[in-house]
Amino acid sequence: SQQGEEDPQALSIQEGENATMNCSYKTSINNLQWYRQNSGRGLVHLILIRSNEREKHSGRLRVTLDTSKKSSSLLITASRAADTASYFCATLFGSSNTGKLIFGQGTTLQVKP
Amino acid sequence: ETGVTQTPRHLVMGMTNKKSLKCEQHLGHNAMYWYKQSAKKPLELMFVYNFKEQTENNSVPSRFSPECPNSSHLFLHLHTLQPEDSALYLCASSQGWASYEQYFGPGTRLTVT
């Protein structure tokens, strides 16, 4: 399977702590994207990191990409109860014009107040 | 979520019914997507339209029939569905095909009885 695989499948932390989620994939990618989904709702795009980038930041989010290890991580710092959601990585295989975006199964994050 | 809207939000239909899901994007995007999200399975890409032309049909059964009359509207026509088709159906759009971040609607929760 080409899909990204998130680890862990579930994560429970206290408010204020940091949360780290990992994504691994199997073949070369064009870019990797992270999305958040609140229960039963649509996905919200968080960050896109291209294959020639190593790190990107957006507010309390930090994404790293290691193409040699075919892995990415999403770090949420100073977590809040509102961060409770499922987080998915999605990898773009193939060219930017014809590739497919393939989603992993996600990490369910619970942030306890 | 107001950038991409989906109707209805919930749908219960029998296996002999015919119904349609509607998606509308107000973002000026050129690509639109249908995804299926079942419990404990990764998000599955069903169809892709780029500039109103279907560019991807991910081996979806013919009981699902997409229609894209213009770049802002996408429909999914349903007929003679099976109980295993019960899922959350998500519509998404992006500025261009594949390499861009996708914006999702809230989804239609479909139950086939």
mmCIF file of C-alpha atoms in Angstrom:
data_model
loop_
_atom_site.group_PDB
_atom_site.id
_atom_site.type_symbol
_atom_site.label_atom_id
_atom_site.label_comp_id
_atom_site.label_asym_id
_atom_site.label_seq_id
_atom_site.Cartn_x
_atom_site.Cartn_y
_atom_site.Cartn_z
ATOM 1 C CA SER A 1 0.000 0.000 0.000
ATOM 2 C CA GLN A 2 1.247 3.490 -0.772
ATOM 3 C CA GLN A 3 -0.740 5.138 1.979
ATOM 4 C CA GLY A 4 0.783 6.942 4.885
ATOM 5 C CA GLU A 5 0.517 5.189 8.199
ATOM 6 C CA GLU A 6 0.106 7.243 11.329
ATOM 7 C CA ASP A 7 1.519 6.361 14.700
ATOM 8 C CA PRO A 8 0.190 6.186 17.325
ATOM 9 C CA GLN A 9 -3.396 5.323 16.410
ATOM 10 C CA ALA A 10 -4.608 7.043 19.566
ATOM 11 C CA LEU A 11 -3.034 9.572 21.915
ATOM 12 C CA SER A 12 -4.363 11.024 25.159
ATOM 13 C CA ILE A 13 -2.620 13.950 26.873
ATOM 14 C CA GLN A 14 -3.311 16.718 29.371
ATOM 15 C CA GLU A 15 -3.947 20.281 28.274
ATOM 16 C CA GLY A 16 -0.698 22.185 28.004
ATOM 17 C CA GLU A 17 1.370 19.164 27.020
ATOM 18 C CA ASN A 18 2.858 18.659 23.578
ATOM 19 C CA ALA A 19 1.476 16.059 21.173
ATOM 20 C CA THR A 20 3.582 14.327 18.545
ATOM 21 C CA MET A 21 2.157 12.247 15.734
ATOM 22 C CA ASN A 22 4.172 10.378 13.136
ATOM 23 C CA CYS A 23 3.486 9.358 9.571
ATOM 24 C CA SER A 24 5.424 6.848 7.491
ATOM 25 C CA TYR A 25 5.071 6.099 3.811
ATOM 26 C CA LYS A 26 6.582 3.693 1.332
ATOM 27 C CA THR A 27 7.437 5.380 -1.969
ATOM 28 C CA SER A 28 8.771 8.737 -3.128
ATOM 29 C CA ILE A 29 6.368 11.619 -2.704
ATOM 30 C CA ASN A 30 5.757 15.023 -4.224
ATOM 31 C CA ASN A 31 4.391 16.523 -1.042
ATOM 32 C CA LEU A 32 2.902 15.528 2.300
ATOM 33 C CA GLN A 33 -0.077 17.209 3.919
ATOM 34 C CA TRP A 34 -1.572 17.100 7.401
ATOM 35 C CA TYR A 35 -5.303 17.459 8.025
ATOM 36 C CA ARG A 36 -7.489 17.608 11.135
ATOM 37 C CA GLN A 37 -10.987 16.190 11.439
ATOM 38 C CA ASN A 38 -13.368 16.878 14.288
ATOM 39 C CA SER A 39 -15.787 14.064 14.978
ATOM 40 C CA GLY A 40 -18.052 13.380 11.996
ATOM 41 C CA ARG A 41 -17.080 16.586 10.209
ATOM 42 C CA GLY A 42 -15.037 17.491 7.161
ATOM 43 C CA LEU A 43 -11.259 17.616 7.128
ATOM 44 C CA VAL A 44 -9.390 20.869 7.650
ATOM 45 C CA HIS A 45 -6.028 21.401 5.967
ATOM 46 C CA LEU A 46 -3.222 22.219 8.401
ATOM 47 C CA ILE A 47 0.143 22.206 6.638
ATOM 48 C CA LEU A 48 1.603 21.149 3.273
ATOM 49 C CA ILE A 49 5.303 20.299 3.151
ATOM 50 C CA ARG A 50 7.039 19.650 -0.140
ATOM 51 C CA SER A 51 9.570 16.889 -0.694
ATOM 52 C CA ASN A 52 12.459 19.404 -0.803
ATOM 53 C CA GLU A 53 11.476 20.970 2.538
ATOM 54 C CA ARG A 54 12.495 19.659 5.934
ATOM 55 C CA GLU A 55 10.429 21.674 8.383
ATOM 56 C CA LYS A 56 7.432 24.007 8.401
ATOM 57 C CA HIS A 57 5.682 25.926 11.135
ATOM 58 C CA SER A 58 2.181 27.272 11.504
ATOM 59 C CA GLY A 59 1.254 28.750 14.858
ATOM 60 C CA ARG A 60 1.534 25.954 17.439
ATOM 61 C CA LEU A 61 2.096 23.353 14.715
ATOM 62 C CA ARG A 62 5.461 22.106 13.542
ATOM 63 C CA VAL A 63 5.842 19.567 10.761
ATOM 64 C CA THR A 64 9.072 17.824 9.843
ATOM 65 C CA LEU A 65 9.796 15.662 6.827
ATOM 66 C CA ASP A 66 12.612 13.155 6.495
ATOM 67 C CA THR A 67 12.569 11.782 2.974
ATOM 68 C CA SER A 68 15.487 9.426 3.675
ATOM 69 C CA LYS A 69 13.399 7.711 6.348
ATOM 70 C CA LYS A 70 10.133 8.271 4.474
ATOM 71 C CA SER A 71 8.556 9.772 7.552
ATOM 72 C CA SER A 72 6.975 12.959 8.825
ATOM 73 C CA SER A 73 5.946 14.193 12.231
ATOM 74 C CA LEU A 74 3.358 16.683 13.414
ATOM 75 C CA LEU A 75 4.032 18.418 16.718
ATOM 76 C CA ILE A 76 1.305 20.381 18.466
ATOM 77 C CA THR A 77 2.755 22.482 21.264
ATOM 78 C CA ALA A 78 0.883 23.673 24.362
ATOM 79 C CA SER A 79 -2.158 21.595 23.455
ATOM 80 C CA ARG A 80 -5.700 22.756 24.175
ATOM 81 C CA ALA A 81 -8.939 20.841 24.652
ATOM 82 C CA ALA A 82 -10.038 22.234 21.273
ATOM 83 C CA ASP A 83 -7.187 20.305 19.627
ATOM 84 C CA THR A 84 -9.111 17.077 20.336
ATOM 85 C CA ALA A 85 -9.649 15.580 16.872
ATOM 86 C CA SER A 86 -8.322 13.013 14.428
ATOM 87 C CA TYR A 87 -5.206 13.955 12.514
ATOM 88 C CA PHE A 88 -4.401 12.539 9.086
ATOM 89 C CA CYS A 89 -1.354 12.674 6.920
ATOM 90 C CA ALA A 90 -1.858 12.555 3.176
ATOM 91 C CA THR A 91 0.874 11.883 0.683
ATOM 92 C CA LEU A 92 0.959 12.926 -2.956
ATOM 93 C CA PHE A 93 2.459 10.275 -5.178
ATOM 94 C CA GLY A 94 3.376 10.867 -8.771
ATOM 95 C CA SER A 95 3.728 14.241 -10.451
ATOM 96 C CA SER A 96 2.079 17.401 -9.229
ATOM 97 C CA ASN A 97 -0.221 17.289 -12.253
ATOM 98 C CA THR A 98 -1.314 13.682 -12.217
ATOM 99 C CA GLY A 99 -0.635 12.338 -8.749
ATOM 100 C CA LYS A 100 -3.088 11.042 -6.185
ATOM 101 C CA LEU A 101 -3.457 12.241 -2.620
ATOM 102 C CA ILE A 102 -3.564 9.160 -0.387
ATOM 103 C CA PHE A 103 -4.728 9.453 3.224
ATOM 104 C CA GLY A 104 -3.611 7.373 6.185
ATOM 105 C CA GLN A 105 -5.914 5.990 8.853
ATOM 106 C CA GLY A 106 -5.229 8.830 11.250
ATOM 107 C CA THR A 107 -4.256 9.453 14.858
ATOM 108 C CA THR A 108 -7.043 10.197 17.315
ATOM 109 C CA LEU A 109 -5.902 12.837 19.782
ATOM 110 C CA GLN A 110 -7.705 13.516 23.048
ATOM 111 C CA VAL A 111 -6.637 16.536 25.060
ATOM 112 C CA LYS A 112 -7.998 16.456 28.585
ATOM 113 C CA PRO A 113 -8.764 19.793 30.261
ATOM 114 C CA GLU B 1 -16.540 25.163 6.310
ATOM 115 C CA THR B 2 -18.644 27.691 4.406
ATOM 116 C CA GLY B 3 -16.215 27.511 1.461
ATOM 117 C CA VAL B 4 -17.501 24.047 0.522
ATOM 118 C CA THR B 5 -21.086 23.121 1.279
ATOM 119 C CA GLN B 6 -22.761 19.740 1.057
ATOM 120 C CA THR B 7 -26.403 18.760 1.121
ATOM 121 C CA PRO B 8 -28.045 16.894 2.622
ATOM 122 C CA ARG B 9 -26.014 16.477 5.812
ATOM 123 C CA HIS B 10 -27.769 13.220 6.659
ATOM 124 C CA LEU B 11 -29.498 10.749 4.362
ATOM 125 C CA VAL B 12 -31.218 7.447 5.021
ATOM 126 C CA MET B 13 -32.206 5.490 1.958
ATOM 127 C CA GLY B 14 -33.391 2.032 1.073
ATOM 128 C CA MET B 15 -31.495 -0.179 -1.317
ATOM 129 C CA THR B 16 -33.977 0.463 -4.131
ATOM 130 C CA ASN B 17 -34.023 4.261 -3.795
ATOM 131 C CA LYS B 18 -32.378 6.814 -6.018
ATOM 132 C CA LYS B 19 -30.909 9.893 -4.364
ATOM 133 C CA SER B 20 -28.296 12.534 -5.096
ATOM 134 C CA LEU B 21 -25.667 14.250 -2.990
ATOM 135 C CA LYS B 22 -24.787 17.830 -3.832
ATOM 136 C CA CYS B 23 -21.576 19.741 -3.298
ATOM 137 C CA GLU B 24 -20.912 23.398 -4.022
ATOM 138 C CA GLN B 25 -17.663 25.300 -3.619
ATOM 139 C CA HIS B 26 -17.446 29.080 -3.362
ATOM 140 C CA LEU B 27 -13.648 29.290 -3.573
ATOM 141 C CA GLY B 28 -13.101 29.624 -7.309
ATOM 142 C CA HIS B 29 -11.292 26.297 -7.409
ATOM 143 C CA ASN B 30 -10.826 24.208 -10.517
ATOM 144 C CA ALA B 31 -10.723 20.693 -9.081
ATOM 145 C CA MET B 32 -13.377 18.851 -7.077
ATOM 146 C CA TYR B 33 -13.311 15.457 -5.397
ATOM 147 C CA TRP B 34 -15.588 12.844 -3.850
ATOM 148 C CA TYR B 35 -14.237 10.760 -0.969
ATOM 149 C CA LYS B 36 -15.793 7.948 1.048
ATOM 150 C CA GLN B 37 -14.959 7.615 4.737
ATOM 151 C CA SER B 38 -15.972 4.362 6.399
ATOM 152 C CA ALA B 39 -15.366 3.438 10.005
ATOM 153 C CA LYS B 40 -11.858 2.129 10.670
ATOM 154 C CA LYS B 41 -10.757 2.628 7.042
ATOM 155 C CA PRO B 42 -8.665 5.346 5.446
ATOM 156 C CA LEU B 43 -10.334 8.039 3.423
ATOM 157 C CA GLU B 44 -10.968 6.595 -0.054
ATOM 158 C CA LEU B 45 -10.780 8.764 -3.148
ATOM 159 C CA MET B 46 -13.725 8.041 -5.435
ATOM 160 C CA PHE B 47 -13.767 10.610 -8.229
ATOM 161 C CA VAL B 48 -11.806 13.652 -9.340
ATOM 162 C CA TYR B 49 -12.915 16.407 -11.665
ATOM 163 C CA ASN B 50 -10.458 18.952 -13.005
ATOM 164 C CA PHE B 51 -11.951 21.840 -15.000
ATOM 165 C CA LYS B 52 -15.243 19.870 -15.151
ATOM 166 C CA GLU B 53 -13.548 16.856 -16.733
ATOM 167 C CA GLN B 54 -13.371 13.579 -14.855
ATOM 168 C CA THR B 55 -9.713 12.716 -14.403
ATOM 169 C CA GLU B 56 -9.997 9.903 -11.888
ATOM 170 C CA ASN B 57 -12.426 7.098 -11.249
ATOM 171 C CA ASN B 58 -10.964 4.985 -8.514
ATOM 172 C CA SER B 59 -12.668 1.710 -9.476
ATOM 173 C CA VAL B 60 -15.947 2.867 -8.004
ATOM 174 C CA PRO B 61 -19.028 0.658 -8.595
ATOM 175 C CA SER B 62 -21.441 1.960 -11.214
ATOM 176 C CA ARG B 63 -24.163 2.420 -8.596
ATOM 177 C CA PHE B 64 -22.288 5.670 -7.828
ATOM 178 C CA SER B 65 -22.520 8.146 -10.694
ATOM 179 C CA PRO B 66 -20.818 11.552 -10.495
ATOM 180 C CA GLU B 67 -21.807 14.668 -12.365
ATOM 181 C CA CYS B 68 -19.948 17.965 -12.624
ATOM 182 C CA PRO B 69 -21.987 20.541 -14.577
ATOM 183 C CA ASN B 70 -19.531 23.362 -13.834
ATOM 184 C CA SER B 71 -16.440 24.035 -11.746
ATOM 185 C CA SER B 72 -18.492 25.046 -8.705
ATOM 186 C CA HIS B 73 -20.914 22.131 -8.468
ATOM 187 C CA LEU B 74 -20.465 18.412 -8.050
ATOM 188 C CA PHE B 75 -23.125 15.762 -7.640
ATOM 189 C CA LEU B 76 -23.027 12.114 -6.666
ATOM 190 C CA HIS B 77 -26.034 10.178 -7.907
ATOM 191 C CA LEU B 78 -26.847 7.057 -5.938
ATOM 192 C CA HIS B 79 -28.981 4.084 -6.973
ATOM 193 C CA THR B 80 -29.469 0.513 -5.758
ATOM 194 C CA LEU B 81 -26.915 0.936 -3.000
ATOM 195 C CA GLN B 82 -25.834 -1.765 -0.568
ATOM 196 C CA PRO B 83 -25.686 -1.549 3.242
ATOM 197 C CA GLU B 84 -21.877 -1.530 3.042
ATOM 198 C CA ASP B 85 -22.117 1.776 1.173
ATOM 199 C CA SER B 86 -23.173 3.427 4.437
ATOM 200 C CA ALA B 87 -20.447 5.951 5.207
ATOM 201 C CA LEU B 88 -19.564 9.621 5.413
ATOM 202 C CA TYR B 89 -19.238 11.052 1.897
ATOM 203 C CA LEU B 90 -16.957 14.030 1.712
ATOM 204 C CA CYS B 91 -16.591 16.527 -1.070
ATOM 205 C CA ALA B 92 -13.433 18.588 -1.466
ATOM 206 C CA SER B 93 -12.049 21.185 -3.832
ATOM 207 C CA SER B 94 -8.614 22.566 -4.604
ATOM 208 C CA GLN B 95 -7.157 25.341 -6.706
ATOM 209 C CA GLY B 96 -5.526 22.854 -9.017
ATOM 210 C CA TRP B 97 -5.316 19.112 -9.311
ATOM 211 C CA ALA B 98 -3.357 17.030 -6.849
ATOM 212 C CA SER B 99 -0.495 19.182 -5.575
ATOM 213 C CA TYR B 100 -2.597 21.763 -3.802
ATOM 214 C CA GLU B 101 -4.204 21.611 -0.385
ATOM 215 C CA GLN B 102 -7.805 20.482 -0.438
ATOM 216 C CA TYR B 103 -10.761 22.158 1.223
ATOM 217 C CA PHE B 104 -13.430 19.810 2.506
ATOM 218 C CA GLY B 105 -17.138 20.133 3.021
ATOM 219 C CA PRO B 106 -18.826 18.886 6.205
ATOM 220 C CA GLY B 107 -19.886 15.630 4.584
ATOM 221 C CA THR B 108 -23.103 13.704 4.083
ATOM 222 C CA ARG B 109 -23.718 10.885 6.535
ATOM 223 C CA LEU B 110 -25.362 8.172 4.421
ATOM 224 C CA THR B 111 -27.162 5.178 5.878
ATOM 225 C CA VAL B 112 -28.407 2.475 3.528
ATOM 226 C CA THR B 113 -31.102 0.256 5.038
#
